[in-house]
Every structure is written in structure tokens, then in C-alpha cells.
GROMACS .gro file of C-alpha atoms in nm:
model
  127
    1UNK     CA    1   0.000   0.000   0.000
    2UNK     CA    2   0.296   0.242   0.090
    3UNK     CA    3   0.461   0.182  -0.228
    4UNK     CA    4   0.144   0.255  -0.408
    5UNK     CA    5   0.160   0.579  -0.240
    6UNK     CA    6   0.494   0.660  -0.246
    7UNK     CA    7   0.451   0.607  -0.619
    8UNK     CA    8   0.133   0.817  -0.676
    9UNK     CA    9   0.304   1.097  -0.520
   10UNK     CA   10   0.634   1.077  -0.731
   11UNK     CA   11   0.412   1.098  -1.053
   12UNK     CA   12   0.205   1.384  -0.890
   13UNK     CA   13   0.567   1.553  -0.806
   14UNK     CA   14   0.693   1.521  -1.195
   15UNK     CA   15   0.375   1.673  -1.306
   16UNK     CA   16   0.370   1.963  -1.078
   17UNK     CA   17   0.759   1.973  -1.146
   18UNK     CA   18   0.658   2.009  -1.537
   19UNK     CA   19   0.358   2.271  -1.456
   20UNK     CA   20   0.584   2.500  -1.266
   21UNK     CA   21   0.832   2.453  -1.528
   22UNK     CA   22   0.601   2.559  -1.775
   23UNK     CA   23   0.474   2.802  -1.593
   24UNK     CA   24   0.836   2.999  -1.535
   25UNK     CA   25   0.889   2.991  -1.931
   26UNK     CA   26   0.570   3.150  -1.972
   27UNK     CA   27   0.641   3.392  -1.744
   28UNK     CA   28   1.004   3.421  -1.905
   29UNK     CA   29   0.843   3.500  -2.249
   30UNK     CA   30   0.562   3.738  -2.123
   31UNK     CA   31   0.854   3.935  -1.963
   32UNK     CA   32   1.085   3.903  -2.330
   33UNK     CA   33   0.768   4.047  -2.482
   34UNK     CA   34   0.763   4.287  -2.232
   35UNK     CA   35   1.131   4.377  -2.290
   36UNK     CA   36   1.088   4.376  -2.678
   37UNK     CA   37   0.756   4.617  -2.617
   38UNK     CA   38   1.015   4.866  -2.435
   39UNK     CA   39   1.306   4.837  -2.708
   40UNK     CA   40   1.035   4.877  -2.963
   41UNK     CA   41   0.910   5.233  -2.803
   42UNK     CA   42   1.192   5.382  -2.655
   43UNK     CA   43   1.578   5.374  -2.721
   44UNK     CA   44   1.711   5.223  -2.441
   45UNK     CA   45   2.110   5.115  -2.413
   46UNK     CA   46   2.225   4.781  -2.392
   47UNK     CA   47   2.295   4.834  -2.023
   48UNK     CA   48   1.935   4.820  -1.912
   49UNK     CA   49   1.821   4.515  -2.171
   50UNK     CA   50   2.101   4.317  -1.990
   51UNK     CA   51   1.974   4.457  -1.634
   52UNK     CA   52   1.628   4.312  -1.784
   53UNK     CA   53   1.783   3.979  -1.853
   54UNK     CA   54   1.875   3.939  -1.547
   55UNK     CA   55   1.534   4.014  -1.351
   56UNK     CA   56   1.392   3.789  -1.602
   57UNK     CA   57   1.643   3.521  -1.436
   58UNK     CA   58   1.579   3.604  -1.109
   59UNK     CA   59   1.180   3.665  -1.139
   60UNK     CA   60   1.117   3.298  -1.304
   61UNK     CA   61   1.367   3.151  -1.083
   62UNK     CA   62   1.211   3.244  -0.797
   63UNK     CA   63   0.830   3.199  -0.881
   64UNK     CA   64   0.957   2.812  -0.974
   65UNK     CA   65   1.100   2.765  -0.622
   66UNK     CA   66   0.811   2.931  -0.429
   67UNK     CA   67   0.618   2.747  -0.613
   68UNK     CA   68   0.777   2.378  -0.603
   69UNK     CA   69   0.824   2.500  -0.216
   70UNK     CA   70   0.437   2.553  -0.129
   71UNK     CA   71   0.417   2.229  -0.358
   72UNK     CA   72   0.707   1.962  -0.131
   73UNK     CA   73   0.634   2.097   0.175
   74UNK     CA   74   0.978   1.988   0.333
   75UNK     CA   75   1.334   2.058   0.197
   76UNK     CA   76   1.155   2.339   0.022
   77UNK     CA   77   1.526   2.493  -0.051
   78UNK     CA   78   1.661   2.196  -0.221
   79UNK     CA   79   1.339   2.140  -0.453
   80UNK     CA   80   1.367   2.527  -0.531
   81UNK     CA   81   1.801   2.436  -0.607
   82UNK     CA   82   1.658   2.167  -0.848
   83UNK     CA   83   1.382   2.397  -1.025
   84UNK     CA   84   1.628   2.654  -1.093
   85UNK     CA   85   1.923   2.460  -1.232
   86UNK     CA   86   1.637   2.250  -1.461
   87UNK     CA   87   1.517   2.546  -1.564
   88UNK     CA   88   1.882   2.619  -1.659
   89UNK     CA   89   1.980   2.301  -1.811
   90UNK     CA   90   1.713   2.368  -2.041
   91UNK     CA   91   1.746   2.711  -2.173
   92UNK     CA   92   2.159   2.578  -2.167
   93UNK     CA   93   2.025   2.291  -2.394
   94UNK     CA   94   1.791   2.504  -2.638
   95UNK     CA   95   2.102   2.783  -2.668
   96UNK     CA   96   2.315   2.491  -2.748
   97UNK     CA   97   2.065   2.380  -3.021
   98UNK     CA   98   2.033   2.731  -3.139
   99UNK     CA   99   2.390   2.847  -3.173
  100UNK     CA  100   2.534   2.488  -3.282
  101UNK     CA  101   2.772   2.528  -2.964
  102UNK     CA  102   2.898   2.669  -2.683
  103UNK     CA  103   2.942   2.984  -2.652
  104UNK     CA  104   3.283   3.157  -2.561
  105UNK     CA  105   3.180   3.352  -2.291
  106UNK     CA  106   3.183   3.131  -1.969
  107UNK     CA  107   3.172   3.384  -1.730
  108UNK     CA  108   2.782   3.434  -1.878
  109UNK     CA  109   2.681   3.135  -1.854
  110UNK     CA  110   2.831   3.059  -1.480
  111UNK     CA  111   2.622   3.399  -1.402
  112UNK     CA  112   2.296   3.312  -1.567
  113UNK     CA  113   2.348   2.958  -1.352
  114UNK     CA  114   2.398   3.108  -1.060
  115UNK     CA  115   2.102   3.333  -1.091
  116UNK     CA  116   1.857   3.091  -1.202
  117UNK     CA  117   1.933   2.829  -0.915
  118UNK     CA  118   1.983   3.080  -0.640
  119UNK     CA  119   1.696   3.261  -0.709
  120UNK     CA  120   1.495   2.950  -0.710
  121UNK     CA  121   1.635   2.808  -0.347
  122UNK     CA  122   1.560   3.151  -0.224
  123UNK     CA  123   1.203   3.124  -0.382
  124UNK     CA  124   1.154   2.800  -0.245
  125UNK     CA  125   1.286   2.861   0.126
  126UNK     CA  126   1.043   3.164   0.133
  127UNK     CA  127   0.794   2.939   0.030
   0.00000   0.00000   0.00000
């Protein structure tokens, strides 16, 4: 009976772990739209479209780990550490797909890692 349990609730956690995941691209592209609605109207420098990409990070990062927090209920820090650095992996994977390659710039993409988990684990330990 336990394992039936235990095994119910795994399946539940992958689907809410897909949901949220969806949920922080969608937020990710409503605030890209927002950014390109911004460029589009006013001339802005490059300074504050980089400042955007980085609340972007930090906004979807931590709505994933609040949410996966309220979601686990216990070692709501760790869930939020794994949100973040999926969430990562995958835009990593799709920019891999994209530019046919890493990119030269490490120092980016150890930034962009380190914003998107620890703004999850922060997310989630609010949670």
C-alpha cells in the first residue's frame, strides 16, 4: 500500500515539477515580450536590456522555487536548487541547439546559472 503511495506521489511531483516549469517559461516570455515592447518604443542602451535579462532570471527563478516550495512541503530549498538549475539546463540545452555550440563567454553562462538556481532556493525557502 505504501509503495502505491509513495509512487502516486512521485508521478504527482513530476507533473507539478513540469507545470511549474512551464509556468516559469511563460512567465520568461511574457517578460521578453515585455522587454521587446520597451526596445520597440523607446531607445534604451544595452545596459538596461542586460539589467532586464537578469530580472527575467531572477523573477522565473524564484516563482519556480516558491512554487515547487508551497508544492514539497519539506526541503523546500533543495526542490527550489533543483527547479532553478532544470530550468537552466534547459534554456543551456535550447542555446546549445540554437547556436550549434557553446558559446565563448563562460563567465555568462556561470552567471545566468547562478542566478537561475539561487533565485529559485531563495524562492523555495520563502515558500
Amino acid at each position: 500500500m505504501q509503495k502505491t503511495e509513495q509512487k502516486i506521489q512521485g508521478q504527482t511531483l513530476v507533473k507539478d515539477f513540469i507545470k511549474i516549469l512551464f509556468l516559469m517559461y511563460f512567465t520568461t516570455l511574457l517578460l521578453l515580450l515585455l522587454l521587446a515592447l520597451v526596445l520597440f518604443k523607446m531607445e534604451t542602451s544595452a545596459m538596461v536590456s542586460k539589467v532586464w535579462m537578469i530580472a527575467v532570471y531572477v523573477i522565473s527563478g524564484f516563482l519556480g522555487g516558491f512554487l515547487i516550495g508551497k508544492r514539497t512541503k519539506s526541503q523546500k530549498f533543495l526542490w527550489g536548487f533543483f527547479i532553478g538549475l532544470l530550468y537552466f539546463l534547459i534554456l543551456f540545452a535550447v542555446s546549445l541547439l540554437l547556436y550549434k555550440g557553446l558559446s565563448q563567454n563562460w563567465m555568462h553562462l556561470v552567471t545566468t546559472m547562478v542566478l537561475c538556481t539561487a533565485s529559485a532556493t531563495v524562492g523555495g525557502m520563502i515558500s
